[in-house]
């Protein structure tokens, strides 16, 4: 089973939560099977690799070659910054 290990939550424009609200819970779907740390803060980045917030994944589900994440926004950065 091919699988990726990720430590950053990167979402495109359609999936990216807007506006960002502290403690809000969101869902996102990623292609393929992916492993993410659960219950630890991860950076939330947009498709241009700009970090906007810390999120905590509270549920991860694999089905039909997809990974579904449910995450909570834990911290919103005052200013986004580039990771790449």
PDB file as gemmi writes it, atoms N, CA and C in Angstrom:
CRYST1    1.000    1.000    1.000  90.00  90.00  90.00 P 1                      
ATOM      1  N   UNK A   1       0.850  -1.171   0.000  1.00  0.00           N  
ATOM      2  CA  UNK A   1       0.000   0.000   0.000  1.00  0.00           C  
ATOM      3  C   UNK A   1       0.898   1.237   0.000  1.00  0.00           C  
ATOM      4  N   UNK A   2       0.921   2.007  -1.083  1.00  0.00           N  
ATOM      5  CA  UNK A   2       1.710   3.238  -1.093  1.00  0.00           C  
ATOM      6  C   UNK A   2       1.138   4.248  -0.096  1.00  0.00           C  
ATOM      7  N   UNK A   3       2.033   4.920   0.620  1.00  0.00           N  
ATOM      8  CA  UNK A   3       1.593   5.826   1.669  1.00  0.00           C  
ATOM      9  C   UNK A   3       2.610   6.954   1.822  1.00  0.00           C  
ATOM     10  N   UNK A   4       2.126   8.171   2.041  1.00  0.00           N  
ATOM     11  CA  UNK A   4       2.988   9.318   2.318  1.00  0.00           C  
ATOM     12  C   UNK A   4       2.917   9.648   3.801  1.00  0.00           C  
ATOM     13  N   UNK A   5       4.038  10.144   4.332  1.00  0.00           N  
ATOM     14  CA  UNK A   5       4.058  10.641   5.705  1.00  0.00           C  
ATOM     15  C   UNK A   5       4.166  12.159   5.620  1.00  0.00           C  
ATOM     16  N   UNK A   6       3.195  12.863   6.193  1.00  0.00           N  
ATOM     17  CA  UNK A   6       3.151  14.328   6.142  1.00  0.00           C  
ATOM     18  C   UNK A   6       3.190  14.918   7.542  1.00  0.00           C  
ATOM     19  N   UNK A   7       3.872  16.068   7.672  1.00  0.00           N  
ATOM     20  CA  UNK A   7       3.894  16.774   8.961  1.00  0.00           C  
ATOM     21  C   UNK A   7       3.427  18.221   8.804  1.00  0.00           C  
ATOM     22  N   UNK A   8       2.926  18.555   7.623  1.00  0.00           N  
ATOM     23  CA  UNK A   8       2.346  19.862   7.325  1.00  0.00           C  
ATOM     24  C   UNK A   8       1.017  19.611   6.618  1.00  0.00           C  
ATOM     25  N   UNK A   9       0.004  20.396   6.946  1.00  0.00           N  
ATOM     26  CA  UNK A   9      -1.291  20.286   6.281  1.00  0.00           C  
ATOM     27  C   UNK A   9      -1.330  21.364   5.196  1.00  0.00           C  
ATOM     28  N   UNK A  10      -1.198  20.951   3.939  1.00  0.00           N  
ATOM     29  CA  UNK A  10      -1.200  21.877   2.806  1.00  0.00           C  
ATOM     30  C   UNK A  10      -2.529  21.726   2.069  1.00  0.00           C  
ATOM     31  N   UNK A  11      -3.271  22.833   1.982  1.00  0.00           N  
ATOM     32  CA  UNK A  11      -4.583  22.811   1.336  1.00  0.00           C  
ATOM     33  C   UNK A  11      -4.624  23.839   0.219  1.00  0.00           C  
ATOM     34  N   UNK A  12      -5.333  23.500  -0.844  1.00  0.00           N  
ATOM     35  CA  UNK A  12      -5.459  24.445  -1.960  1.00  0.00           C  
ATOM     36  C   UNK A  12      -6.561  25.463  -1.665  1.00  0.00           C  
ATOM     37  N   UNK A  13      -6.769  26.394  -2.589  1.00  0.00           N  
ATOM     38  CA  UNK A  13      -7.714  27.486  -2.389  1.00  0.00           C  
ATOM     39  C   UNK A  13      -9.127  27.059  -2.054  1.00  0.00           C  
ATOM     40  N   UNK A  14      -9.617  26.012  -2.687  1.00  0.00           N  
ATOM     41  CA  UNK A  14     -10.988  25.551  -2.450  1.00  0.00           C  
ATOM     42  C   UNK A  14     -11.128  24.926  -1.063  1.00  0.00           C  
ATOM     43  N   UNK A  15     -10.129  24.157  -0.634  1.00  0.00           N  
ATOM     44  CA  UNK A  15     -10.185  23.468   0.656  1.00  0.00           C  
ATOM     45  C   UNK A  15      -9.772  24.351   1.828  1.00  0.00           C  
ATOM     46  N   UNK A  16      -8.998  25.411   1.554  1.00  0.00           N  
ATOM     47  CA  UNK A  16      -8.439  26.225   2.629  1.00  0.00           C  
ATOM     48  C   UNK A  16      -9.555  26.937   3.390  1.00  0.00           C  
ATOM     49  N   UNK A  17      -9.607  26.779   4.724  1.00  0.00           N  
ATOM     50  CA  UNK A  17     -10.680  27.402   5.503  1.00  0.00           C  
ATOM     51  C   UNK A  17     -10.560  28.926   5.489  1.00  0.00           C  
ATOM     52  N   UNK A  18     -11.641  29.584   5.132  1.00  0.00           N  
ATOM     53  CA  UNK A  18     -11.637  31.039   5.107  1.00  0.00           C  
ATOM     54  C   UNK A  18     -13.006  31.536   5.543  1.00  0.00           C  
ATOM     55  N   UNK A  19     -13.075  32.404   6.504  1.00  0.00           N  
ATOM     56  CA  UNK A  19     -11.969  32.961   7.273  1.00  0.00           C  
ATOM     57  C   UNK A  19     -11.496  31.955   8.320  1.00  0.00           C  
ATOM     58  N   UNK A  20     -10.263  32.147   8.783  1.00  0.00           N  
ATOM     59  CA  UNK A  20      -9.731  31.299   9.849  1.00  0.00           C  
ATOM     60  C   UNK A  20     -10.326  31.753  11.173  1.00  0.00           C  
ATOM     61  N   UNK A  21     -10.863  30.805  11.935  1.00  0.00           N  
ATOM     62  CA  UNK A  21     -11.433  31.106  13.247  1.00  0.00           C  
ATOM     63  C   UNK A  21     -10.838  30.157  14.263  1.00  0.00           C  
ATOM     64  N   UNK A  22     -10.382  30.708  15.372  1.00  0.00           N  
ATOM     65  CA  UNK A  22      -9.802  29.906  16.440  1.00  0.00           C  
ATOM     66  C   UNK A  22     -10.793  28.866  16.938  1.00  0.00           C  
ATOM     67  N   UNK A  23     -10.341  27.645  17.111  1.00  0.00           N  
ATOM     68  CA  UNK A  23     -11.116  26.487  17.600  1.00  0.00           C  
ATOM     69  C   UNK A  23     -12.150  25.962  16.611  1.00  0.00           C  
ATOM     70  N   UNK A  24     -12.214  26.529  15.418  1.00  0.00           N  
ATOM     71  CA  UNK A  24     -13.145  26.013  14.406  1.00  0.00           C  
ATOM     72  C   UNK A  24     -12.652  24.653  13.920  1.00  0.00           C  
ATOM     73  N   UNK A  25     -13.581  23.769  13.629  1.00  0.00           N  
ATOM     74  CA  UNK A  25     -13.261  22.422  13.139  1.00  0.00           C  
ATOM     75  C   UNK A  25     -13.601  22.368  11.647  1.00  0.00           C  
ATOM     76  N   UNK A  26     -12.680  21.811  10.866  1.00  0.00           N  
ATOM     77  CA  UNK A  26     -12.844  21.717   9.412  1.00  0.00           C  
ATOM     78  C   UNK A  26     -12.496  20.308   8.945  1.00  0.00           C  
ATOM     79  N   UNK A  27     -12.960  19.979   7.746  1.00  0.00           N  
ATOM     80  CA  UNK A  27     -12.597  18.723   7.104  1.00  0.00           C  
ATOM     81  C   UNK A  27     -11.892  19.035   5.798  1.00  0.00           C  
ATOM     82  N   UNK A  28     -10.962  18.159   5.430  1.00  0.00           N  
ATOM     83  CA  UNK A  28     -10.265  18.281   4.155  1.00  0.00           C  
ATOM     84  C   UNK A  28      -9.997  16.886   3.625  1.00  0.00           C  
ATOM     85  N   UNK A  29      -9.908  16.777   2.330  1.00  0.00           N  
ATOM     86  CA  UNK A  29      -9.660  15.493   1.672  1.00  0.00           C  
ATOM     87  C   UNK A  29      -8.369  15.607   0.863  1.00  0.00           C  
ATOM     88  N   UNK A  30      -7.486  14.609   1.020  1.00  0.00           N  
ATOM     89  CA  UNK A  30      -6.227  14.555   0.289  1.00  0.00           C  
ATOM     90  C   UNK A  30      -6.212  13.273  -0.534  1.00  0.00           C  
ATOM     91  N   UNK A  31      -5.608  13.345  -1.704  1.00  0.00           N  
ATOM     92  CA  UNK A  31      -5.533  12.146  -2.541  1.00  0.00           C  
ATOM     93  C   UNK A  31      -4.510  11.169  -1.971  1.00  0.00           C  
ATOM     94  N   UNK A  32      -4.772   9.909  -2.143  1.00  0.00           N  
ATOM     95  CA  UNK A  32      -3.861   8.862  -1.680  1.00  0.00           C  
ATOM     96  C   UNK A  32      -3.969   8.632  -0.184  1.00  0.00           C  
ATOM     97  N   UNK A  33      -3.178   7.674   0.272  1.00  0.00           N  
ATOM     98  CA  UNK A  33      -3.136   7.359   1.695  1.00  0.00           C  
ATOM     99  C   UNK A  33      -1.989   8.124   2.328  1.00  0.00           C  
ATOM    100  N   UNK A  34      -2.290   8.866   3.388  1.00  0.00           N  
ATOM    101  CA  UNK A  34      -1.297   9.710   4.055  1.00  0.00           C  
ATOM    102  C   UNK A  34      -1.352   9.488   5.551  1.00  0.00           C  
ATOM    103  N   UNK A  35      -0.195   9.590   6.157  1.00  0.00           N  
ATOM    104  CA  UNK A  35      -0.081   9.490   7.609  1.00  0.00           C  
ATOM    105  C   UNK A  35       0.252  10.884   8.131  1.00  0.00           C  
ATOM    106  N   UNK A  36      -0.510  11.349   9.110  1.00  0.00           N  
ATOM    107  CA  UNK A  36      -0.270  12.628   9.774  1.00  0.00           C  
ATOM    108  C   UNK A  36      -0.210  12.368  11.281  1.00  0.00           C  
ATOM    109  N   UNK A  37       0.614  13.123  12.016  1.00  0.00           N  
ATOM    110  CA  UNK A  37       0.544  13.045  13.479  1.00  0.00           C  
ATOM    111  C   UNK A  37      -0.816  13.543  13.948  1.00  0.00           C  
ATOM    112  N   UNK A  38      -1.359  12.881  14.938  1.00  0.00           N  
ATOM    113  CA  UNK A  38      -2.662  13.261  15.494  1.00  0.00           C  
ATOM    114  C   UNK A  38      -2.439  13.834  16.886  1.00  0.00           C  
ATOM    115  N   UNK A  39      -3.240  14.837  17.247  1.00  0.00           N  
ATOM    116  CA  UNK A  39      -3.211  15.472  18.564  1.00  0.00           C  
ATOM    117  C   UNK A  39      -1.939  16.274  18.841  1.00  0.00           C  
ATOM    118  N   UNK A  40      -1.239  16.706  17.794  1.00  0.00           N  
ATOM    119  CA  UNK A  40      -0.088  17.609  17.957  1.00  0.00           C  
ATOM    120  C   UNK A  40      -0.239  18.759  16.949  1.00  0.00           C  
ATOM    121  N   UNK A  41       0.237  19.946  17.284  1.00  0.00           N  
ATOM    122  CA  UNK A  41       0.102  21.075  16.353  1.00  0.00           C  
ATOM    123  C   UNK A  41       0.920  20.869  15.074  1.00  0.00           C  
ATOM    124  N   UNK A  42       0.289  21.137  13.938  1.00  0.00           N  
ATOM    125  CA  UNK A  42       0.927  21.096  12.625  1.00  0.00           C  
ATOM    126  C   UNK A  42       0.658  22.426  11.934  1.00  0.00           C  
ATOM    127  N   UNK A  43       1.554  22.834  11.057  1.00  0.00           N  
ATOM    128  CA  UNK A  43       1.334  24.080  10.327  1.00  0.00           C  
ATOM    129  C   UNK A  43       0.323  23.865   9.210  1.00  0.00           C  
ATOM    130  N   UNK A  44      -0.567  24.831   9.068  1.00  0.00           N  
ATOM    131  CA  UNK A  44      -1.527  24.866   7.970  1.00  0.00           C  
ATOM    132  C   UNK A  44      -0.990  25.827   6.925  1.00  0.00           C  
ATOM    133  N   UNK A  45      -0.741  25.327   5.712  1.00  0.00           N  
ATOM    134  CA  UNK A  45      -0.194  26.161   4.647  1.00  0.00           C  
ATOM    135  C   UNK A  45      -1.121  26.148   3.440  1.00  0.00           C  
ATOM    136  N   UNK A  46      -1.051  27.229   2.668  1.00  0.00           N  
ATOM    137  CA  UNK A  46      -1.857  27.310   1.444  1.00  0.00           C  
ATOM    138  C   UNK A  46      -1.074  26.732   0.269  1.00  0.00           C  
ATOM    139  N   UNK A  47      -1.652  26.792  -0.923  1.00  0.00           N  
ATOM    140  CA  UNK A  47      -1.002  26.176  -2.084  1.00  0.00           C  
ATOM    141  C   UNK A  47       0.276  26.894  -2.518  1.00  0.00           C  
ATOM    142  N   UNK A  48       0.543  28.098  -1.975  1.00  0.00           N  
ATOM    143  CA  UNK A  48       1.789  28.824  -2.254  1.00  0.00           C  
ATOM    144  C   UNK A  48       2.819  28.604  -1.137  1.00  0.00           C  
ATOM    145  N   UNK A  49       2.556  27.651  -0.253  1.00  0.00           N  
ATOM    146  CA  UNK A  49       3.445  27.297   0.855  1.00  0.00           C  
ATOM    147  C   UNK A  49       3.609  28.446   1.860  1.00  0.00           C  
ATOM    148  N   UNK A  50       2.516  29.189   2.103  1.00  0.00           N  
ATOM    149  CA  UNK A  50       2.523  30.219   3.136  1.00  0.00           C  
ATOM    150  C   UNK A  50       1.809  29.673   4.366  1.00  0.00           C  
ATOM    151  N   UNK A  51       2.479  29.728   5.518  1.00  0.00           N  
ATOM    152  CA  UNK A  51       1.910  29.215   6.765  1.00  0.00           C  
ATOM    153  C   UNK A  51       0.979  30.253   7.377  1.00  0.00           C  
ATOM    154  N   UNK A  52      -0.243  29.820   7.741  1.00  0.00           N  
ATOM    155  CA  UNK A  52      -1.255  30.729   8.272  1.00  0.00           C  
ATOM    156  C   UNK A  52      -1.648  30.409   9.717  1.00  0.00           C  
ATOM    157  N   UNK A  53      -1.492  29.151  10.127  1.00  0.00           N  
ATOM    158  CA  UNK A  53      -2.017  28.760  11.433  1.00  0.00           C  
ATOM    159  C   UNK A  53      -1.418  27.423  11.865  1.00  0.00           C  
ATOM    160  N   UNK A  54      -1.662  27.084  13.130  1.00  0.00           N  
ATOM    161  CA  UNK A  54      -1.400  25.734  13.633  1.00  0.00           C  
ATOM    162  C   UNK A  54      -2.739  25.032  13.760  1.00  0.00           C  
ATOM    163  N   UNK A  55      -2.777  23.792  13.330  1.00  0.00           N  
ATOM    164  CA  UNK A  55      -3.983  22.983  13.453  1.00  0.00           C  
ATOM    165  C   UNK A  55      -3.635  21.674  14.158  1.00  0.00           C  
ATOM    166  N   UNK A  56      -4.633  21.064  14.756  1.00  0.00           N  
ATOM    167  CA  UNK A  56      -4.479  19.754  15.380  1.00  0.00           C  
ATOM    168  C   UNK A  56      -5.469  18.812  14.702  1.00  0.00           C  
ATOM    169  N   UNK A  57      -4.951  17.738  14.151  1.00  0.00           N  
ATOM    170  CA  UNK A  57      -5.814  16.739  13.520  1.00  0.00           C  
ATOM    171  C   UNK A  57      -6.479  15.925  14.617  1.00  0.00           C  
ATOM    172  N   UNK A  58      -7.795  15.846  14.550  1.00  0.00           N  
ATOM    173  CA  UNK A  58      -8.541  15.105  15.566  1.00  0.00           C  
ATOM    174  C   UNK A  58      -9.097  13.792  15.022  1.00  0.00           C  
ATOM    175  N   UNK A  59      -9.135  13.669  13.689  1.00  0.00           N  
ATOM    176  CA  UNK A  59      -9.561  12.404  13.093  1.00  0.00           C  
ATOM    177  C   UNK A  59      -8.950  12.273  11.705  1.00  0.00           C  
ATOM    178  N   UNK A  60      -8.523  11.068  11.379  1.00  0.00           N  
ATOM    179  CA  UNK A  60      -7.953  10.761  10.073  1.00  0.00           C  
ATOM    180  C   UNK A  60      -8.597   9.468   9.592  1.00  0.00           C  
ATOM    181  N   UNK A  61      -9.127   9.488   8.368  1.00  0.00           N  
ATOM    182  CA  UNK A  61      -9.810   8.319   7.819  1.00  0.00           C  
ATOM    183  C   UNK A  61      -9.265   8.013   6.437  1.00  0.00           C  
ATOM    184  N   UNK A  62      -8.999   6.739   6.176  1.00  0.00           N  
ATOM    185  CA  UNK A  62      -8.574   6.284   4.851  1.00  0.00           C  
ATOM    186  C   UNK A  62      -9.716   5.510   4.203  1.00  0.00           C  
ATOM    187  N   UNK A  63     -10.012   5.831   2.951  1.00  0.00           N  
ATOM    188  CA  UNK A  63     -11.004   5.069   2.194  1.00  0.00           C  
ATOM    189  C   UNK A  63     -10.895   5.440   0.722  1.00  0.00           C  
ATOM    190  N   UNK A  64     -11.000   4.442  -0.140  1.00  0.00           N  
ATOM    191  CA  UNK A  64     -11.067   4.665  -1.586  1.00  0.00           C  
ATOM    192  C   UNK A  64      -9.937   5.551  -2.121  1.00  0.00           C  
ATOM    193  N   UNK A  65      -8.698   5.240  -1.728  1.00  0.00           N  
ATOM    194  CA  UNK A  65      -7.522   5.994  -2.191  1.00  0.00           C  
ATOM    195  C   UNK A  65      -7.561   7.471  -1.779  1.00  0.00           C  
ATOM    196  N   UNK A  66      -8.238   7.773  -0.683  1.00  0.00           N  
ATOM    197  CA  UNK A  66      -8.344   9.138  -0.167  1.00  0.00           C  
ATOM    198  C   UNK A  66      -8.051   9.147   1.331  1.00  0.00           C  
ATOM    199  N   UNK A  67      -7.507  10.278   1.788  1.00  0.00           N  
ATOM    200  CA  UNK A  67      -7.330  10.515   3.223  1.00  0.00           C  
ATOM    201  C   UNK A  67      -8.220  11.689   3.593  1.00  0.00           C  
ATOM    202  N   UNK A  68      -9.083  11.497   4.575  1.00  0.00           N  
ATOM    203  CA  UNK A  68      -9.967  12.561   5.047  1.00  0.00           C  
ATOM    204  C   UNK A  68      -9.481  12.991   6.422  1.00  0.00           C  
ATOM    205  N   UNK A  69      -9.229  14.298   6.560  1.00  0.00           N  
ATOM    206  CA  UNK A  69      -8.756  14.865   7.819  1.00  0.00           C  
ATOM    207  C   UNK A  69      -9.850  15.700   8.451  1.00  0.00           C  
ATOM    208  N   UNK A  70      -9.986  15.590   9.743  1.00  0.00           N  
ATOM    209  CA  UNK A  70     -10.802  16.523  10.507  1.00  0.00           C  
ATOM    210  C   UNK A  70      -9.835  17.207  11.459  1.00  0.00           C  
ATOM    211  N   UNK A  71      -9.795  18.542  11.412  1.00  0.00           N  
ATOM    212  CA  UNK A  71      -8.813  19.257  12.220  1.00  0.00           C  
ATOM    213  C   UNK A  71      -9.434  20.489  12.863  1.00  0.00           C  
ATOM    214  N   UNK A  72      -8.782  20.925  13.956  1.00  0.00           N  
ATOM    215  CA  UNK A  72      -9.226  22.114  14.701  1.00  0.00           C  
ATOM    216  C   UNK A  72      -8.122  23.167  14.608  1.00  0.00           C  
ATOM    217  N   UNK A  73      -8.498  24.406  14.411  1.00  0.00           N  
ATOM    218  CA  UNK A  73      -7.526  25.494  14.360  1.00  0.00           C  
ATOM    219  C   UNK A  73      -7.153  25.878  15.793  1.00  0.00           C  
ATOM    220  N   UNK A  74      -5.885  25.720  16.121  1.00  0.00           N  
ATOM    221  CA  UNK A  74      -5.391  25.954  17.473  1.00  0.00           C  
ATOM    222  C   UNK A  74      -4.760  27.337  17.647  1.00  0.00           C  
ATOM    223  N   UNK A  75      -4.133  27.850  16.603  1.00  0.00           N  
ATOM    224  CA  UNK A  75      -3.446  29.143  16.684  1.00  0.00           C  
ATOM    225  C   UNK A  75      -3.440  29.770  15.295  1.00  0.00           C  
ATOM    226  N   UNK A  76      -3.751  31.046  15.232  1.00  0.00           N  
ATOM    227  CA  UNK A  76      -3.711  31.774  13.965  1.00  0.00           C  
ATOM    228  C   UNK A  76      -2.547  32.755  14.040  1.00  0.00           C  
ATOM    229  N   UNK A  77      -1.680  32.701  13.042  1.00  0.00           N  
ATOM    230  CA  UNK A  77      -0.530  33.602  13.013  1.00  0.00           C  
ATOM    231  C   UNK A  77      -0.989  35.025  12.694  1.00  0.00           C  
ATOM    232  N   UNK A  78      -0.372  35.993  13.318  1.00  0.00           N  
ATOM    233  CA  UNK A  78      -0.701  37.395  13.054  1.00  0.00           C  
ATOM    234  C   UNK A  78      -0.408  37.742  11.590  1.00  0.00           C  
ATOM    235  N   UNK A  79       0.693  37.211  11.068  1.00  0.00           N  
ATOM    236  CA  UNK A  79       1.069  37.404   9.663  1.00  0.00           C  
ATOM    237  C   UNK A  79       1.495  36.057   9.096  1.00  0.00           C  
ATOM    238  N   UNK A  80       1.023  35.714   7.918  1.00  0.00           N  
ATOM    239  CA  UNK A  80       1.482  34.461   7.314  1.00  0.00           C  
ATOM    240  C   UNK A  80       2.942  34.625   6.890  1.00  0.00           C  
ATOM    241  N   UNK A  81       3.626  33.487   6.709  1.00  0.00           N  
ATOM    242  CA  UNK A  81       5.025  33.530   6.293  1.00  0.00           C  
ATOM    243  C   UNK A  81       5.311  32.364   5.364  1.00  0.00           C  
ATOM    244  N   UNK A  82       6.291  32.555   4.492  1.00  0.00           N  
ATOM    245  CA  UNK A  82       6.634  31.546   3.487  1.00  0.00           C  
ATOM    246  C   UNK A  82       7.468  30.432   4.095  1.00  0.00           C  
ATOM    247  N   UNK A  83       7.123  29.187   3.753  1.00  0.00           N  
ATOM    248  CA  UNK A  83       7.924  28.035   4.165  1.00  0.00           C  
ATOM    249  C   UNK A  83       8.906  27.617   3.094  1.00  0.00           C  
ATOM    250  N   UNK A  84       8.638  27.996   1.862  1.00  0.00           N  
ATOM    251  CA  UNK A  84       9.543  27.650   0.758  1.00  0.00           C  
ATOM    252  C   UNK A  84      10.009  28.898   0.074  1.00  0.00           C  
TER     253      UNK A  84                                                      
END                                                                             
